[in-house]
Structure formats: C-alpha cells, structure tokens
PDB file of C-alpha atoms in Angstrom:
ATOM      1  CA  MET A   1       0.000   0.000   0.000  1.00 59.00           C
ATOM      2  CA  MET A   2       2.845   2.411   0.809  1.00 68.00           C
ATOM      3  CA  VAL A   3       4.459   1.868  -2.594  1.00 69.00           C
ATOM      4  CA  GLU A   4       1.229   2.803  -4.372  1.00 72.00           C
ATOM      5  CA  ARG A   5       0.877   5.936  -2.248  1.00 73.00           C
ATOM      6  CA  ALA A   6       4.488   6.976  -2.783  1.00 74.00           C
ATOM      7  CA  PHE A   7       4.149   6.448  -6.509  1.00 76.00           C
ATOM      8  CA  GLY A   8       0.846   8.373  -6.455  1.00 77.00           C
ATOM      9  CA  VAL A   9       2.629  11.336  -4.877  1.00 75.00           C
ATOM     10  CA  LEU A  10       5.364  11.207  -7.509  1.00 78.00           C
ATOM     11  CA  LYS A  11       2.785  10.933 -10.309  1.00 78.00           C
ATOM     12  CA  GLN A  12       1.044  14.062  -9.056  1.00 75.00           C
ATOM     13  CA  CYS A  13       4.335  15.977  -8.932  1.00 77.00           C
ATOM     14  CA  PHE A  14       5.836  14.690 -12.172  1.00 80.00           C
ATOM     15  CA  ARG A  15       3.355  14.232 -14.999  1.00 77.00           C
ATOM     16  CA  VAL A  16       5.887  12.345 -17.109  1.00 79.00           C
ATOM     17  CA  LEU A  17       5.257   9.326 -14.854  1.00 80.00           C
ATOM     18  CA  ARG A  18       1.718   9.034 -16.192  1.00 76.00           C
ATOM     19  CA  TYR A  19       3.081   8.070 -19.604  1.00 76.00           C
ATOM     20  CA  VAL A  20       6.106   5.884 -18.873  1.00 75.00           C
ATOM     21  CA  GLU A  21       4.368   2.593 -19.654  1.00 74.00           C
ATOM     22  CA  SER A  22       4.968   3.055 -23.372  1.00 70.00           C
ATOM     23  CA  THR A  23       8.763   3.232 -23.052  1.00 72.00           C
ATOM     24  CA  SER A  24      11.473   0.669 -22.476  1.00 81.00           C
ATOM     25  CA  LEU A  25      12.065  -0.737 -18.997  1.00 81.00           C
ATOM     26  CA  ASP A  26      15.570   0.736 -18.875  1.00 82.00           C
ATOM     27  CA  LYS A  27      14.253   4.204 -19.712  1.00 84.00           C
ATOM     28  CA  ILE A  28      11.460   3.823 -17.135  1.00 84.00           C
ATOM     29  CA  LYS A  29      14.067   3.109 -14.437  1.00 84.00           C
ATOM     30  CA  HIS A  30      15.959   6.285 -15.300  1.00 86.00           C
ATOM     31  CA  ILE A  31      12.820   8.438 -15.403  1.00 86.00           C
ATOM     32  CA  ILE A  32      11.597   7.193 -12.016  1.00 85.00           C
ATOM     33  CA  LEU A  33      15.022   7.564 -10.436  1.00 87.00           C
ATOM     34  CA  CYS A  34      15.331  11.137 -11.746  1.00 87.00           C
ATOM     35  CA  CYS A  35      11.900  12.017 -10.366  1.00 86.00           C
ATOM     36  CA  MET A  36      12.813  10.564  -6.977  1.00 85.00           C
ATOM     37  CA  ILE A  37      16.067  12.528  -6.907  1.00 86.00           C
ATOM     38  CA  LEU A  38      14.354  15.780  -7.916  1.00 84.00           C
ATOM     39  CA  HIS A  39      11.630  15.210  -5.328  1.00 80.00           C
ATOM     40  CA  ASN A  40      14.186  14.699  -2.542  1.00 81.00           C
ATOM     41  CA  LEU A  41      16.308  17.662  -3.682  1.00 82.00           C
ATOM     42  CA  CYS A  42      13.295  19.957  -3.565  1.00 78.00           C
ATOM     43  CA  ILE A  43      12.417  18.771  -0.069  1.00 75.00           C
ATOM     44  CA  ASN A  44      16.005  19.142   1.183  1.00 80.00           C
ATOM     45  CA  MET A  45      16.303  22.662  -0.231  1.00 79.00           C
ATOM     46  CA  ASP A  46      12.910  23.758   1.153  1.00 76.00           C
ATOM     47  CA  ASP A  47      11.936  24.597  -2.403  1.00 70.00           C
ATOM     48  CA  TYR A  48       8.944  22.372  -2.722  1.00 60.00           C
ATOM     49  CA  THR A  49       5.457  23.412  -3.670  1.00 58.00           C
ATOM     50  CA  GLU A  50       3.249  21.206  -1.583  1.00 53.00           C
ATOM     51  CA  VAL A  51       0.957  19.127  -3.731  1.00 52.00           C
ATOM     52  CA  GLN A  52      -2.504  18.783  -2.303  1.00 46.00           C
ATOM     53  CA  LEU A  53      -3.163  15.080  -2.271  1.00 46.00           C
ATOM     54  CA  ASN A  54      -6.537  13.520  -2.120  1.00 49.00           C
ATOM     55  CA  LEU A  55      -5.557  10.263  -0.442  1.00 48.00           C
ATOM     56  CA  ASP A  56      -9.108   8.937  -0.717  1.00 49.00           C
ATOM     57  CA  LEU A  57      -8.861   9.138  -4.497  1.00 48.00           C
ATOM     58  CA  LEU A  58      -5.465   7.457  -4.392  1.00 48.00           C
ATOM     59  CA  ASP A  59      -6.932   4.664  -2.294  1.00 49.00           C
ATOM     60  CA  GLU A  60      -9.823   4.226  -4.726  1.00 49.00           C
ATOM     61  CA  ALA A  61      -7.390   3.997  -7.633  1.00 49.00           C
ATOM     62  CA  ILE A  62      -5.656   1.045  -6.006  1.00 49.00           C
ATOM     63  CA  LEU A  63      -6.963  -2.270  -7.249  1.00 48.00           C
ATOM     64  CA  GLU A  64      -8.569  -4.817  -4.980  1.00 53.00           C
ATOM     65  CA  PRO A  65      -6.075  -7.244  -3.395  1.00 55.00           C
ATOM     66  CA  ASP A  66      -7.060 -10.184  -5.605  1.00 56.00           C
ATOM     67  CA  GLU A  67      -6.733  -8.124  -8.773  1.00 56.00           C
ATOM     68  CA  ALA A  68      -3.567  -6.314  -7.811  1.00 55.00           C
ATOM     69  CA  ALA A  69      -1.466  -8.933  -6.022  1.00 64.00           C
ATOM     70  CA  ASP A  70       0.726  -9.815  -8.996  1.00 68.00           C
ATOM     71  CA  LYS A  71       1.052  -6.231 -10.221  1.00 66.00           C
ATOM     72  CA  ARG A  72       1.806  -4.971  -6.728  1.00 67.00           C
ATOM     73  CA  GLU A  73       4.484  -7.623  -6.244  1.00 72.00           C
ATOM     74  CA  ILE A  74       6.098  -6.722  -9.568  1.00 71.00           C
ATOM     75  CA  ARG A  75       6.054  -2.983  -8.752  1.00 70.00           C
ATOM     76  CA  GLU A  76       7.443  -3.480  -5.256  1.00 74.00           C
ATOM     77  CA  LYS A  77      10.225  -5.721  -6.544  1.00 76.00           C
ATOM     78  CA  PHE A  78      10.999  -3.183  -9.265  1.00 75.00           C
ATOM     79  CA  PHE A  79      11.253  -0.306  -6.759  1.00 73.00           C
ATOM     80  CA  ARG A  80      13.292  -2.349  -4.274  1.00 76.00           C
ATOM     81  CA  ASN A  81      15.751  -3.290  -6.993  1.00 76.00           C
ATOM     82  CA  LEU A  82      15.848   0.264  -8.311  1.00 74.00           C
ATOM     83  CA  MET A  83      16.619   1.647  -4.869  1.00 73.00           C
ATOM     84  CA  ARG A  84      19.164  -1.098  -4.128  1.00 76.00           C
ATOM     85  CA  ASP A  85      20.993  -0.617  -7.415  1.00 75.00           C
ATOM     86  CA  ASN A  86      21.169   3.162  -7.110  1.00 72.00           C
ATOM     87  CA  MET A  87      21.835   3.738  -3.424  1.00 64.00           C
ATOM     88  CA  TYR A  88      25.551   4.373  -3.751  1.00 54.00           C
TER      89      TYR A  88
END
C-alpha cells in the first residue's frame, strides 16, 4: 500500500510518470530515479510546492487485493531493486 501511495505522490508531482508505460524498462528506471532525486532535492532545499493530495482518491485507484497482487508484487520488486541498485 505504501508503494502505491508513494508512486501516487510522484505521479502528481511529475506528470511524465503518467506516460512511462509506453517506453522501455531501462528508460522507465531512469525516469523514475530522476523524479525521486528531484523530489528529494526539492524537499532538502525547502523549495517544494506542496501538492494537495486527495488520499481517498489514491486509495480508490488502487486495485482490490485479488486483482492487484501480482502487479503490486512486480512494482514493489521493481522499486526495491531500483533503490538497491542506485543507493551508492
């Protein structure tokens, strides 16, 4: 659930993430990593326009557990690997 919320926040801040599904997996990794870096830089520099999130809408957009189990597992593994590979 936290991964979906975190990605929802990034999607609201960076519209490019709404259209990454039509690109290669390698390019998707770079786009997501860049968005995460920019997001953290803005927070660290106190130069961040707060995005008003409607968490109820984010929750509604999340699929039911039976429908989303495989997709959620794939996304979580993708993000774990992305973070692991780019930590240092």
